[in-house]
Amino acid sequence: MDFNLKKLNKVFDNRIRVGIMSALIMNEQISFKDLKDFLDLTDGNLASHLKNLEDNNYIVVHKGFIGRKTNTTYSITKLGKESFQEHLAYLEELIKNMK
């Protein structure tokens, strides 16, 4: 099997974005606070990675209120789910062929 760098999605070359996508694959929606706690990140660091995923149409931001407090949650788009699964499938194929 020949290695094809183009089959690896550059958006997912960062461990934080992989963590975000993994959390969103497992949860229908997840709040900013829960993602921040889960990944142990600062607000700014998490926000920049979420923006990257949003700009690539891989996630959707939902803004609302719980009482008077703002509540921001995120969910994965169909494109995001398909792209992430393709990325992981290619990594799995590479690993399988290394054995």
PDB file of C-alpha atoms in Angstrom:
ATOM      1  CA  MET A   1       0.000   0.000   0.000  1.00  0.00           C
ATOM      2  CA  ASP A   2       1.356   3.405  -0.950  1.00  0.00           C
ATOM      3  CA  PHE A   3       1.067   6.237   1.536  1.00  0.00           C
ATOM      4  CA  ASN A   4      -1.157   9.039   0.247  1.00  0.00           C
ATOM      5  CA  LEU A   5      -0.794  12.187   2.345  1.00  0.00           C
ATOM      6  CA  LYS A   6      -3.838  13.698   0.607  1.00  0.00           C
ATOM      7  CA  LYS A   7      -6.056  11.068   2.249  1.00  0.00           C
ATOM      8  CA  LEU A   8      -5.245  12.522   5.671  1.00  0.00           C
ATOM      9  CA  ASN A   9      -7.412  15.534   6.487  1.00  0.00           C
ATOM     10  CA  LYS A  10      -5.225  18.474   7.533  1.00  0.00           C
ATOM     11  CA  VAL A  11      -7.965  19.811   9.815  1.00  0.00           C
ATOM     12  CA  PHE A  12      -7.559  16.699  11.974  1.00  0.00           C
ATOM     13  CA  ASP A  13      -3.764  16.898  12.275  1.00  0.00           C
ATOM     14  CA  ASN A  14      -4.153  18.499  15.695  1.00  0.00           C
ATOM     15  CA  ARG A  15      -4.845  16.467  18.817  1.00  0.00           C
ATOM     16  CA  ILE A  16      -7.265  19.065  20.199  1.00  0.00           C
ATOM     17  CA  ARG A  17      -9.457  19.000  17.079  1.00  0.00           C
ATOM     18  CA  VAL A  18      -9.333  15.180  17.133  1.00  0.00           C
ATOM     19  CA  GLY A  19     -10.479  15.337  20.767  1.00  0.00           C
ATOM     20  CA  ILE A  20     -13.321  17.726  19.935  1.00  0.00           C
ATOM     21  CA  MET A  21     -14.500  15.591  17.034  1.00  0.00           C
ATOM     22  CA  SER A  22     -14.265  12.421  19.130  1.00  0.00           C
ATOM     23  CA  ALA A  23     -16.391  13.995  21.862  1.00  0.00           C
ATOM     24  CA  LEU A  24     -18.960  15.149  19.291  1.00  0.00           C
ATOM     25  CA  ILE A  25     -19.133  11.741  17.589  1.00  0.00           C
ATOM     26  CA  MET A  26     -20.039  10.266  20.992  1.00  0.00           C
ATOM     27  CA  ASN A  27     -22.499  13.013  22.046  1.00  0.00           C
ATOM     28  CA  GLU A  28     -25.353  14.578  20.104  1.00  0.00           C
ATOM     29  CA  GLN A  29     -24.444  17.967  21.592  1.00  0.00           C
ATOM     30  CA  ILE A  30     -21.842  19.099  24.080  1.00  0.00           C
ATOM     31  CA  SER A  31     -21.419  22.406  25.877  1.00  0.00           C
ATOM     32  CA  PHE A  32     -18.367  24.640  25.711  1.00  0.00           C
ATOM     33  CA  LYS A  33     -17.777  24.121  29.438  1.00  0.00           C
ATOM     34  CA  ASP A  34     -17.979  20.334  29.158  1.00  0.00           C
ATOM     35  CA  LEU A  35     -15.582  20.309  26.185  1.00  0.00           C
ATOM     36  CA  LYS A  36     -13.211  22.608  28.061  1.00  0.00           C
ATOM     37  CA  ASP A  37     -13.262  20.336  31.118  1.00  0.00           C
ATOM     38  CA  PHE A  38     -13.019  17.126  29.071  1.00  0.00           C
ATOM     39  CA  LEU A  39     -10.002  18.343  27.079  1.00  0.00           C
ATOM     40  CA  ASP A  40      -8.461  20.391  29.939  1.00  0.00           C
ATOM     41  CA  LEU A  41      -8.038  23.544  27.829  1.00  0.00           C
ATOM     42  CA  THR A  42      -8.207  27.292  28.301  1.00  0.00           C
ATOM     43  CA  ASP A  43     -11.178  29.191  26.870  1.00  0.00           C
ATOM     44  CA  GLY A  44      -9.077  30.826  24.164  1.00  0.00           C
ATOM     45  CA  ASN A  45      -7.348  27.641  23.057  1.00  0.00           C
ATOM     46  CA  LEU A  46     -10.612  25.717  22.788  1.00  0.00           C
ATOM     47  CA  ALA A  47     -12.380  28.614  21.055  1.00  0.00           C
ATOM     48  CA  SER A  48      -9.733  28.848  18.318  1.00  0.00           C
ATOM     49  CA  HIS A  49     -10.006  25.130  17.514  1.00  0.00           C
ATOM     50  CA  LEU A  50     -13.807  25.242  17.554  1.00  0.00           C
ATOM     51  CA  LYS A  51     -13.670  28.181  15.136  1.00  0.00           C
ATOM     52  CA  ASN A  52     -11.456  26.180  12.781  1.00  0.00           C
ATOM     53  CA  LEU A  53     -13.920  23.273  12.805  1.00  0.00           C
ATOM     54  CA  GLU A  54     -16.867  25.644  12.355  1.00  0.00           C
ATOM     55  CA  ASP A  55     -15.148  27.420   9.435  1.00  0.00           C
ATOM     56  CA  ASN A  56     -14.728  24.031   7.747  1.00  0.00           C
ATOM     57  CA  ASN A  57     -18.444  23.234   8.296  1.00  0.00           C
ATOM     58  CA  TYR A  58     -17.583  20.261  10.500  1.00  0.00           C
ATOM     59  CA  ILE A  59     -19.475  21.528  13.552  1.00  0.00           C
ATOM     60  CA  VAL A  60     -22.470  23.764  14.267  1.00  0.00           C
ATOM     61  CA  VAL A  61     -22.689  26.249  17.134  1.00  0.00           C
ATOM     62  CA  HIS A  62     -25.952  26.532  19.072  1.00  0.00           C
ATOM     63  CA  LYS A  63     -26.310  29.619  21.285  1.00  0.00           C
ATOM     64  CA  GLY A  64     -29.056  29.887  23.825  1.00  0.00           C
ATOM     65  CA  PHE A  65     -29.865  30.684  27.411  1.00  0.00           C
ATOM     66  CA  ILE A  66     -30.444  28.702  30.557  1.00  0.00           C
ATOM     67  CA  GLY A  67     -32.262  31.207  32.691  1.00  0.00           C
ATOM     68  CA  ARG A  68     -30.186  34.355  32.288  1.00  0.00           C
ATOM     69  CA  LYS A  69     -26.910  32.591  31.558  1.00  0.00           C
ATOM     70  CA  THR A  70     -25.723  32.046  28.023  1.00  0.00           C
ATOM     71  CA  ASN A  71     -25.312  28.446  26.975  1.00  0.00           C
ATOM     72  CA  THR A  72     -23.232  27.511  23.934  1.00  0.00           C
ATOM     73  CA  THR A  73     -23.328  23.960  22.661  1.00  0.00           C
ATOM     74  CA  TYR A  74     -21.815  22.280  19.631  1.00  0.00           C
ATOM     75  CA  SER A  75     -22.859  19.430  17.390  1.00  0.00           C
ATOM     76  CA  ILE A  76     -21.203  17.651  14.510  1.00  0.00           C
ATOM     77  CA  THR A  77     -22.453  18.147  10.945  1.00  0.00           C
ATOM     78  CA  LYS A  78     -22.993  15.336   8.457  1.00  0.00           C
ATOM     79  CA  LEU A  79     -19.926  16.578   6.544  1.00  0.00           C
ATOM     80  CA  GLY A  80     -17.914  16.678   9.769  1.00  0.00           C
ATOM     81  CA  LYS A  81     -18.880  13.143  10.725  1.00  0.00           C
ATOM     82  CA  GLU A  82     -18.119  11.763   7.258  1.00  0.00           C
ATOM     83  CA  SER A  83     -14.799  13.623   6.998  1.00  0.00           C
ATOM     84  CA  PHE A  84     -13.648  12.523  10.446  1.00  0.00           C
ATOM     85  CA  GLN A  85     -14.644   8.909   9.811  1.00  0.00           C
ATOM     86  CA  GLU A  86     -12.777   8.915   6.460  1.00  0.00           C
ATOM     87  CA  HIS A  87      -9.698  10.314   8.186  1.00  0.00           C
ATOM     88  CA  LEU A  88      -9.827   7.642  10.900  1.00  0.00           C
ATOM     89  CA  ALA A  89     -10.514   4.870   8.381  1.00  0.00           C
ATOM     90  CA  TYR A  90      -7.395   5.805   6.412  1.00  0.00           C
ATOM     91  CA  LEU A  91      -5.300   5.857   9.605  1.00  0.00           C
ATOM     92  CA  GLU A  92      -6.673   2.420  10.520  1.00  0.00           C
ATOM     93  CA  GLU A  93      -5.843   1.138   7.026  1.00  0.00           C
ATOM     94  CA  LEU A  94      -2.276   2.433   7.334  1.00  0.00           C
ATOM     95  CA  ILE A  95      -1.837   0.775  10.725  1.00  0.00           C
ATOM     96  CA  LYS A  96      -3.325  -2.510   9.493  1.00  0.00           C
ATOM     97  CA  ASN A  97      -0.928  -2.581   6.532  1.00  0.00           C
ATOM     98  CA  MET A  98       2.103  -1.924   8.744  1.00  0.00           C
ATOM     99  CA  LYS A  99       1.725  -5.289  10.510  1.00  0.00           C
TER     100      LYS A  99
END
